[in-house]
């Protein structure tokens, strides 16, 4: 049980870390809570996956656990004054397969929310929302699921606002990169050492470090000699490209009230792709089909996937192949309309994956005092308002057996070949060729 006077070092100020601090400080206002991140929370650029222009807010899951949790989070987004300004309830238009749609409907019915969600034949769905998706590619699409209560969140703005709130409540923030974990003679985790050489101590160290987690555990295993710290096959760092176009007045008039558009989990196995409505700056966003890993030797003889070593993860350096990936996705939704648009912004976003896309929210089995809360698998943001509540339950050893098993550090893991969103290609194979000669 985590006592009220415990001290907490939370590494990573994305949605897992900030939500954990948010729920901890409210439940234990006298606890010492320190949030550590390589970037300032209000920096113009951050590497956190949750620092983004916008993210999808939906509860349309075939998995009943995530459906229920997402509805819980959505209810916070629609009712709480802290969260409500950042949620745009534009609706969602999902081109999917029959089985996926059926299971989503069943989950909503079980929770008494079946009025929120409807299914449509493709030909009827094409006419909805002013025909915005009439030219979409419906290959292998069996039905269209429409949920008018879903939408999107102004992600970076919301993350910053909630972080400001927890600082007002007494959470401390340290803007330094964590180099390794620290341990005492009994191998208990006692804190972290930053790249600047500073040491931060706490009775509970919670890693909410996303795509950096496997590398951090490798570095800590090498420095401590605790080989079993390593993530091994539990976690894989993966990247995806996003792109945006700025709409002119005519296009904005048509697209201003559009829903989130998603295609995926169709009759053909393929990663799901999506398009988000325009932001306040009239920028419409897509994410690509290619989800990739970046396998590197982080310590001698140890190879793991991790974001590029640059301080900003080289997130703005987008190859021709990855730009083409975004352009191809734009035509999936808007056909010939997309050919008129110039994609002006691109970013590579990194996250931590598990083979089943389930989170890890659990004590680390090797070291007392060390806890893991990460692995959003590119679907974690929508749980921002509530996920920290479950991390706190994990720290208190009060997490339900169902969730404790689903999110355990050591658990049975399915083969990733069944996961269409699993990072399956190497980033190096998607980069532009390096010119070797000036001849």
CSV table of C-alpha atoms in Angstrom, one decimal, residues 33-353:
chain,number,residue,atom,x,y,z
A,33,UNK,CA,5.4,14.2,-6.2
A,34,UNK,CA,8.1,15.1,-8.7
A,35,UNK,CA,7.4,14.9,-12.5
A,36,UNK,CA,10.6,14.6,-14.6
A,37,UNK,CA,10.7,15.1,-18.3
A,38,UNK,CA,13.5,16.0,-20.8
A,39,UNK,CA,11.4,18.9,-22.1
A,40,UNK,CA,9.7,21.8,-20.3
A,41,UNK,CA,6.0,21.3,-20.1
A,42,UNK,CA,5.4,24.6,-22.0
A,43,UNK,CA,8.2,24.1,-24.5
A,44,UNK,CA,7.5,25.0,-28.2
A,45,UNK,CA,8.6,21.5,-29.2
A,46,UNK,CA,8.4,18.3,-27.2
A,47,UNK,CA,9.0,14.6,-28.0
A,48,UNK,CA,6.1,13.2,-26.0
A,49,UNK,CA,3.6,11.4,-28.2
A,50,UNK,CA,0.8,13.3,-26.4
A,51,UNK,CA,2.3,16.6,-27.4
A,52,UNK,CA,0.5,17.0,-30.6
A,53,UNK,CA,-1.9,19.2,-32.6
A,54,UNK,CA,-4.9,16.9,-32.0
A,55,UNK,CA,-5.8,13.4,-31.0
A,56,UNK,CA,-8.9,11.3,-31.5
A,57,UNK,CA,-11.4,10.9,-28.6
A,58,UNK,CA,-13.5,7.8,-29.2
A,59,UNK,CA,-14.9,4.9,-27.2
A,60,UNK,CA,-15.5,2.7,-30.3
A,61,UNK,CA,-13.6,-0.4,-29.1
A,62,UNK,CA,-14.4,-4.0,-29.7
A,63,UNK,CA,-12.5,-4.7,-26.5
A,64,UNK,CA,-15.1,-4.2,-23.7
A,65,UNK,CA,-12.5,-3.0,-21.1
A,66,UNK,CA,-11.2,-0.1,-23.3
A,67,UNK,CA,-14.7,0.8,-24.4
A,68,UNK,CA,-15.8,1.3,-20.8
A,69,UNK,CA,-12.6,3.2,-19.8
A,70,UNK,CA,-12.9,5.5,-22.9
A,71,UNK,CA,-16.5,6.2,-22.1
A,72,UNK,CA,-15.5,7.1,-18.5
A,73,UNK,CA,-12.8,9.5,-19.9
A,74,UNK,CA,-15.2,11.0,-22.5
A,75,UNK,CA,-17.7,11.8,-19.7
A,76,UNK,CA,-14.9,13.8,-18.0
A,77,UNK,CA,-14.1,15.6,-21.2
A,78,UNK,CA,-17.8,16.6,-21.6
A,79,UNK,CA,-18.4,17.6,-18.0
A,80,UNK,CA,-15.3,18.8,-16.2
A,81,UNK,CA,-14.4,22.5,-16.6
A,82,UNK,CA,-10.7,21.7,-16.7
A,83,UNK,CA,-11.0,19.2,-19.6
A,84,UNK,CA,-14.1,20.4,-21.5
A,85,UNK,CA,-12.6,23.3,-23.4
A,86,UNK,CA,-10.3,21.0,-25.3
A,87,UNK,CA,-12.8,18.4,-26.5
A,88,UNK,CA,-14.5,18.9,-29.9
A,89,UNK,CA,-17.5,16.5,-30.2
A,90,UNK,CA,-17.5,16.4,-34.0
A,91,UNK,CA,-18.5,12.8,-34.3
A,92,UNK,CA,-16.7,9.9,-36.0
A,93,UNK,CA,-17.1,8.1,-39.3
A,94,UNK,CA,-15.4,4.7,-39.2
A,95,UNK,CA,-15.1,2.6,-42.4
A,96,UNK,CA,-14.6,-0.9,-40.9
A,97,UNK,CA,-15.4,-4.6,-41.1
A,98,UNK,CA,-18.6,-6.3,-40.1
A,99,UNK,CA,-17.2,-8.1,-37.1
A,100,UNK,CA,-15.5,-5.1,-35.6
A,101,UNK,CA,-18.6,-3.0,-35.9
A,102,UNK,CA,-20.8,-5.7,-34.4
A,103,UNK,CA,-18.6,-6.0,-31.3
A,104,UNK,CA,-18.5,-2.2,-30.8
A,105,UNK,CA,-22.3,-2.1,-30.9
A,106,UNK,CA,-22.5,-5.0,-28.4
A,107,UNK,CA,-20.2,-3.1,-25.9
A,108,UNK,CA,-22.2,0.1,-26.2
A,109,UNK,CA,-25.5,-1.8,-25.6
A,110,UNK,CA,-24.0,-3.6,-22.6
A,111,UNK,CA,-23.2,-0.2,-21.1
A,112,UNK,CA,-26.5,1.4,-21.9
A,113,UNK,CA,-25.0,3.8,-24.4
A,114,UNK,CA,-26.4,2.2,-27.6
A,115,UNK,CA,-28.1,5.5,-28.7
A,116,UNK,CA,-24.7,6.9,-29.3
A,117,UNK,CA,-23.7,4.7,-32.1
A,118,UNK,CA,-25.2,3.5,-35.4
A,119,UNK,CA,-24.2,1.3,-38.4
A,120,UNK,CA,-24.8,2.1,-42.0
A,121,UNK,CA,-24.4,0.4,-45.3
A,122,UNK,CA,-21.7,1.9,-47.4
A,123,UNK,CA,-24.0,3.4,-50.1
A,124,UNK,CA,-26.1,5.2,-47.5
A,125,UNK,CA,-23.1,6.3,-45.5
A,126,UNK,CA,-21.5,8.0,-48.5
A,127,UNK,CA,-24.3,10.6,-48.5
A,128,UNK,CA,-23.7,11.6,-44.8
A,129,UNK,CA,-21.9,14.7,-43.7
A,130,UNK,CA,-22.6,16.5,-47.0
A,131,UNK,CA,-20.9,13.7,-49.0
A,132,UNK,CA,-17.4,14.5,-47.6
A,133,UNK,CA,-16.5,10.8,-47.8
A,134,UNK,CA,-18.2,10.0,-51.1
A,135,UNK,CA,-14.9,9.5,-52.9
A,136,UNK,CA,-13.3,7.5,-50.1
A,137,UNK,CA,-11.7,4.1,-50.9
A,138,UNK,CA,-14.2,1.5,-49.6
A,139,UNK,CA,-12.3,-1.5,-50.7
A,140,UNK,CA,-12.8,-4.3,-48.1
A,141,UNK,CA,-15.1,-2.0,-46.1
A,142,UNK,CA,-18.2,-3.9,-45.1
A,143,UNK,CA,-20.0,-1.2,-43.0
A,144,UNK,CA,-19.6,2.3,-41.7
A,145,UNK,CA,-19.9,2.9,-38.0
A,146,UNK,CA,-21.0,6.5,-37.0
A,147,UNK,CA,-20.7,7.8,-33.5
A,148,UNK,CA,-21.8,11.4,-33.1
A,149,UNK,CA,-20.5,11.6,-29.5
A,150,UNK,CA,-16.9,11.0,-30.5
A,151,UNK,CA,-14.5,13.7,-31.7
A,152,UNK,CA,-11.1,15.0,-31.0
A,153,UNK,CA,-9.0,16.8,-28.4
A,154,UNK,CA,-6.6,19.7,-28.8
A,155,UNK,CA,-3.9,17.5,-27.5
A,156,UNK,CA,-0.9,19.7,-26.7
A,157,UNK,CA,-3.1,22.5,-25.3
A,158,UNK,CA,-4.9,20.1,-23.0
A,159,UNK,CA,-1.7,18.4,-21.8
A,160,UNK,CA,-0.3,21.8,-21.0
A,161,UNK,CA,-3.4,23.0,-19.1
A,162,UNK,CA,-3.6,19.9,-16.9
A,163,UNK,CA,0.2,20.1,-16.2
A,164,UNK,CA,-0.3,23.7,-15.1
A,165,UNK,CA,-3.1,22.6,-12.8
A,166,UNK,CA,-1.0,19.9,-11.0
A,167,UNK,CA,1.8,22.4,-10.5
A,168,UNK,CA,-0.7,24.7,-8.8
A,169,UNK,CA,-1.7,21.8,-6.6
A,170,UNK,CA,1.9,21.2,-5.5
A,171,UNK,CA,3.5,18.8,-8.0
A,172,UNK,CA,7.2,19.7,-8.7
A,173,UNK,CA,8.5,19.6,-12.3
A,174,UNK,CA,12.1,19.0,-13.3
A,175,UNK,CA,13.0,19.5,-17.0
A,176,UNK,CA,16.0,17.2,-17.3
A,177,UNK,CA,16.6,14.0,-19.2
A,178,UNK,CA,16.8,10.9,-17.1
A,179,UNK,CA,20.0,8.9,-17.8
A,180,UNK,CA,19.6,5.9,-15.5
A,181,UNK,CA,17.7,4.5,-12.5
A,182,UNK,CA,19.3,4.4,-9.1
A,183,UNK,CA,19.2,1.4,-6.7
A,184,UNK,CA,20.3,0.6,-3.2
A,185,UNK,CA,22.2,-2.5,-2.0
A,186,UNK,CA,19.0,-4.5,-1.8
A,187,UNK,CA,18.3,-3.6,-5.5
A,188,UNK,CA,15.4,-1.5,-4.5
A,189,UNK,CA,14.8,1.4,-6.9
A,190,UNK,CA,15.5,4.7,-5.0
A,191,UNK,CA,15.3,7.3,-7.7
A,192,UNK,CA,16.9,8.5,-10.9
A,193,UNK,CA,20.1,10.2,-12.2
A,194,UNK,CA,19.7,12.8,-14.9
A,195,UNK,CA,22.0,13.5,-17.8
A,196,UNK,CA,23.2,16.6,-15.8
A,197,UNK,CA,24.3,14.4,-12.9
A,198,UNK,CA,21.5,15.3,-10.6
A,199,UNK,CA,20.0,12.6,-8.4
A,200,UNK,CA,16.3,12.6,-7.5
A,201,UNK,CA,15.1,10.3,-4.8
A,202,UNK,CA,11.7,8.8,-4.1
A,203,UNK,CA,10.1,5.8,-2.4
A,204,UNK,CA,8.2,5.1,-5.6
A,205,UNK,CA,9.6,5.5,-9.1
A,206,UNK,CA,7.0,5.4,-11.9
A,207,UNK,CA,8.2,5.1,-15.5
A,208,UNK,CA,5.8,6.8,-17.9
A,209,UNK,CA,8.5,7.0,-20.5
A,210,UNK,CA,6.7,5.8,-23.6
A,211,UNK,CA,9.0,4.9,-26.5
A,212,UNK,CA,12.1,5.7,-24.4
A,213,UNK,CA,11.3,3.0,-21.9
A,214,UNK,CA,13.2,0.0,-23.5
A,215,UNK,CA,16.3,2.2,-23.9
A,216,UNK,CA,16.2,3.5,-20.4
A,217,UNK,CA,15.8,0.0,-18.9
A,218,UNK,CA,18.7,-1.2,-21.0
A,219,UNK,CA,20.9,1.6,-19.8
A,220,UNK,CA,19.9,1.0,-16.2
A,221,UNK,CA,20.5,-2.7,-16.5
A,222,UNK,CA,24.0,-2.0,-17.8
A,223,UNK,CA,24.8,0.5,-15.1
A,224,UNK,CA,23.4,-1.6,-12.2
A,225,UNK,CA,24.1,-5.1,-13.3
A,226,UNK,CA,20.4,-6.0,-12.9
A,227,UNK,CA,19.9,-7.8,-16.2
A,228,UNK,CA,16.2,-8.6,-15.6
A,229,UNK,CA,15.4,-4.9,-15.6
A,230,UNK,CA,15.3,-5.1,-19.4
A,231,UNK,CA,12.0,-4.8,-21.2
A,232,UNK,CA,12.9,-7.6,-23.6
A,233,UNK,CA,10.0,-8.5,-25.9
A,234,UNK,CA,7.5,-6.8,-23.6
A,235,UNK,CA,7.8,-3.4,-25.2
A,236,UNK,CA,8.7,-2.1,-28.7
A,237,UNK,CA,9.2,1.5,-29.6
A,238,UNK,CA,7.4,2.5,-32.8
A,239,UNK,CA,7.0,5.6,-34.9
A,240,UNK,CA,4.3,6.9,-37.3
A,241,UNK,CA,4.1,10.0,-39.5
A,242,UNK,CA,1.5,12.7,-39.3
A,243,UNK,CA,0.9,15.4,-41.9
A,244,UNK,CA,-1.2,18.5,-42.1
A,245,UNK,CA,-2.6,20.8,-44.9
A,246,UNK,CA,-4.0,24.3,-44.4
A,247,UNK,CA,-7.4,24.7,-46.0
A,248,UNK,CA,-8.4,27.7,-48.1
A,249,UNK,CA,-11.6,29.5,-47.4
A,250,UNK,CA,-13.7,27.4,-49.8
A,251,UNK,CA,-12.4,24.1,-48.5
A,252,UNK,CA,-12.7,25.1,-44.9
A,253,UNK,CA,-16.3,26.0,-45.4
A,254,UNK,CA,-16.9,22.4,-46.5
A,255,UNK,CA,-14.7,20.7,-43.9
A,256,UNK,CA,-15.1,22.8,-40.8
A,257,UNK,CA,-17.8,20.6,-39.3
A,258,UNK,CA,-16.5,17.3,-40.5
A,259,UNK,CA,-16.2,14.3,-38.2
A,260,UNK,CA,-13.1,12.3,-37.4
A,261,UNK,CA,-12.6,9.9,-40.3
A,262,UNK,CA,-11.1,6.4,-39.7
A,263,UNK,CA,-10.6,3.4,-41.9
A,264,UNK,CA,-9.4,0.2,-40.4
A,265,UNK,CA,-10.1,-3.3,-39.1
A,266,UNK,CA,-11.8,-4.1,-42.4
A,267,UNK,CA,-12.0,-7.5,-44.1
A,268,UNK,CA,-8.4,-7.0,-45.1
A,269,UNK,CA,-5.7,-6.9,-42.4
A,270,UNK,CA,-4.1,-3.5,-42.5
A,271,UNK,CA,-3.2,-0.7,-40.0
A,272,UNK,CA,-6.1,1.7,-39.4
A,273,UNK,CA,-5.6,5.2,-40.8
A,274,UNK,CA,-7.3,8.4,-40.0
A,275,UNK,CA,-8.1,12.0,-40.7
A,276,UNK,CA,-8.9,14.7,-38.1
A,277,UNK,CA,-11.0,17.8,-38.6
A,278,UNK,CA,-9.3,21.2,-39.1
A,279,UNK,CA,-7.9,22.9,-36.1
A,280,UNK,CA,-8.4,26.6,-35.2
A,281,UNK,CA,-5.7,27.4,-37.7
A,282,UNK,CA,-7.6,25.6,-40.5
A,283,UNK,CA,-5.1,22.7,-40.6
A,284,UNK,CA,-6.5,19.2,-41.4
A,285,UNK,CA,-4.4,16.3,-40.3
A,286,UNK,CA,-3.8,12.6,-41.3
A,287,UNK,CA,-1.7,9.9,-39.9
A,288,UNK,CA,0.1,7.4,-42.1
A,289,UNK,CA,-0.1,3.6,-42.7
A,290,UNK,CA,3.5,2.8,-42.1
A,291,UNK,CA,4.3,2.1,-38.4
A,292,UNK,CA,8.0,1.4,-38.0
A,293,UNK,CA,10.7,0.6,-35.5
A,294,UNK,CA,14.3,1.9,-35.2
A,295,UNK,CA,16.5,-0.9,-34.0
A,296,UNK,CA,19.9,0.3,-32.7
A,297,UNK,CA,22.7,-0.9,-30.4
A,298,UNK,CA,22.1,1.1,-27.2
A,299,UNK,CA,24.9,-0.6,-25.2
A,300,UNK,CA,27.4,-3.1,-26.5
A,301,UNK,CA,25.7,-6.2,-27.6
A,302,UNK,CA,22.2,-5.0,-26.8
A,303,UNK,CA,19.9,-4.0,-29.6
A,304,UNK,CA,16.5,-2.4,-29.1
A,305,UNK,CA,14.1,-0.2,-31.0
A,306,UNK,CA,14.2,3.4,-29.8
A,307,UNK,CA,13.6,6.9,-31.1
A,308,UNK,CA,16.5,8.6,-32.9
A,309,UNK,CA,19.2,9.8,-30.6
A,310,UNK,CA,18.7,13.5,-31.4
A,311,UNK,CA,17.3,15.6,-28.5
A,312,UNK,CA,14.1,16.2,-30.5
A,313,UNK,CA,13.9,12.6,-31.8
A,314,UNK,CA,14.5,14.0,-35.3
A,315,UNK,CA,10.7,14.3,-35.4
A,316,UNK,CA,10.7,17.0,-38.0
A,317,UNK,CA,13.0,15.2,-40.5
A,318,UNK,CA,10.6,13.4,-42.8
A,319,UNK,CA,11.8,11.3,-45.7
A,320,UNK,CA,10.2,11.3,-49.1
A,321,UNK,CA,8.8,7.8,-48.6
A,322,UNK,CA,7.0,8.9,-45.4
A,323,UNK,CA,5.7,12.0,-47.0
A,324,UNK,CA,4.3,9.9,-49.8
A,325,UNK,CA,2.7,7.6,-47.2
A,326,UNK,CA,0.7,10.6,-45.8
A,327,UNK,CA,-0.3,11.8,-49.3
A,328,UNK,CA,-1.6,8.3,-50.1
A,329,UNK,CA,-3.7,8.2,-47.0
A,330,UNK,CA,-5.2,11.6,-47.9
A,331,UNK,CA,-6.7,10.1,-51.1
A,332,UNK,CA,-8.1,7.2,-49.1
A,333,UNK,CA,-10.5,9.6,-47.5
A,334,UNK,CA,-11.0,12.5,-50.0
A,335,UNK,CA,-10.1,11.1,-53.4
A,336,UNK,CA,-9.4,13.8,-56.1
A,337,UNK,CA,-10.1,16.5,-53.5
A,338,UNK,CA,-6.8,15.7,-51.8
A,339,UNK,CA,-4.8,16.1,-54.9
A,340,UNK,CA,-5.3,19.9,-54.7
A,341,UNK,CA,-3.8,20.1,-51.2
A,342,UNK,CA,-0.2,20.8,-50.3
A,343,UNK,CA,0.9,19.0,-47.1
A,344,UNK,CA,2.8,21.7,-45.2
A,345,UNK,CA,3.6,20.1,-41.8
A,346,UNK,CA,4.9,16.7,-41.0
A,347,UNK,CA,5.9,15.1,-37.7
A,348,UNK,CA,7.1,11.6,-36.6
A,349,UNK,CA,5.4,10.6,-33.4
A,350,UNK,CA,6.9,7.8,-31.2
A,351,UNK,CA,5.1,5.5,-28.7
A,352,UNK,CA,5.6,2.2,-26.9
A,353,UNK,CA,3.8,-0.9,-28.1
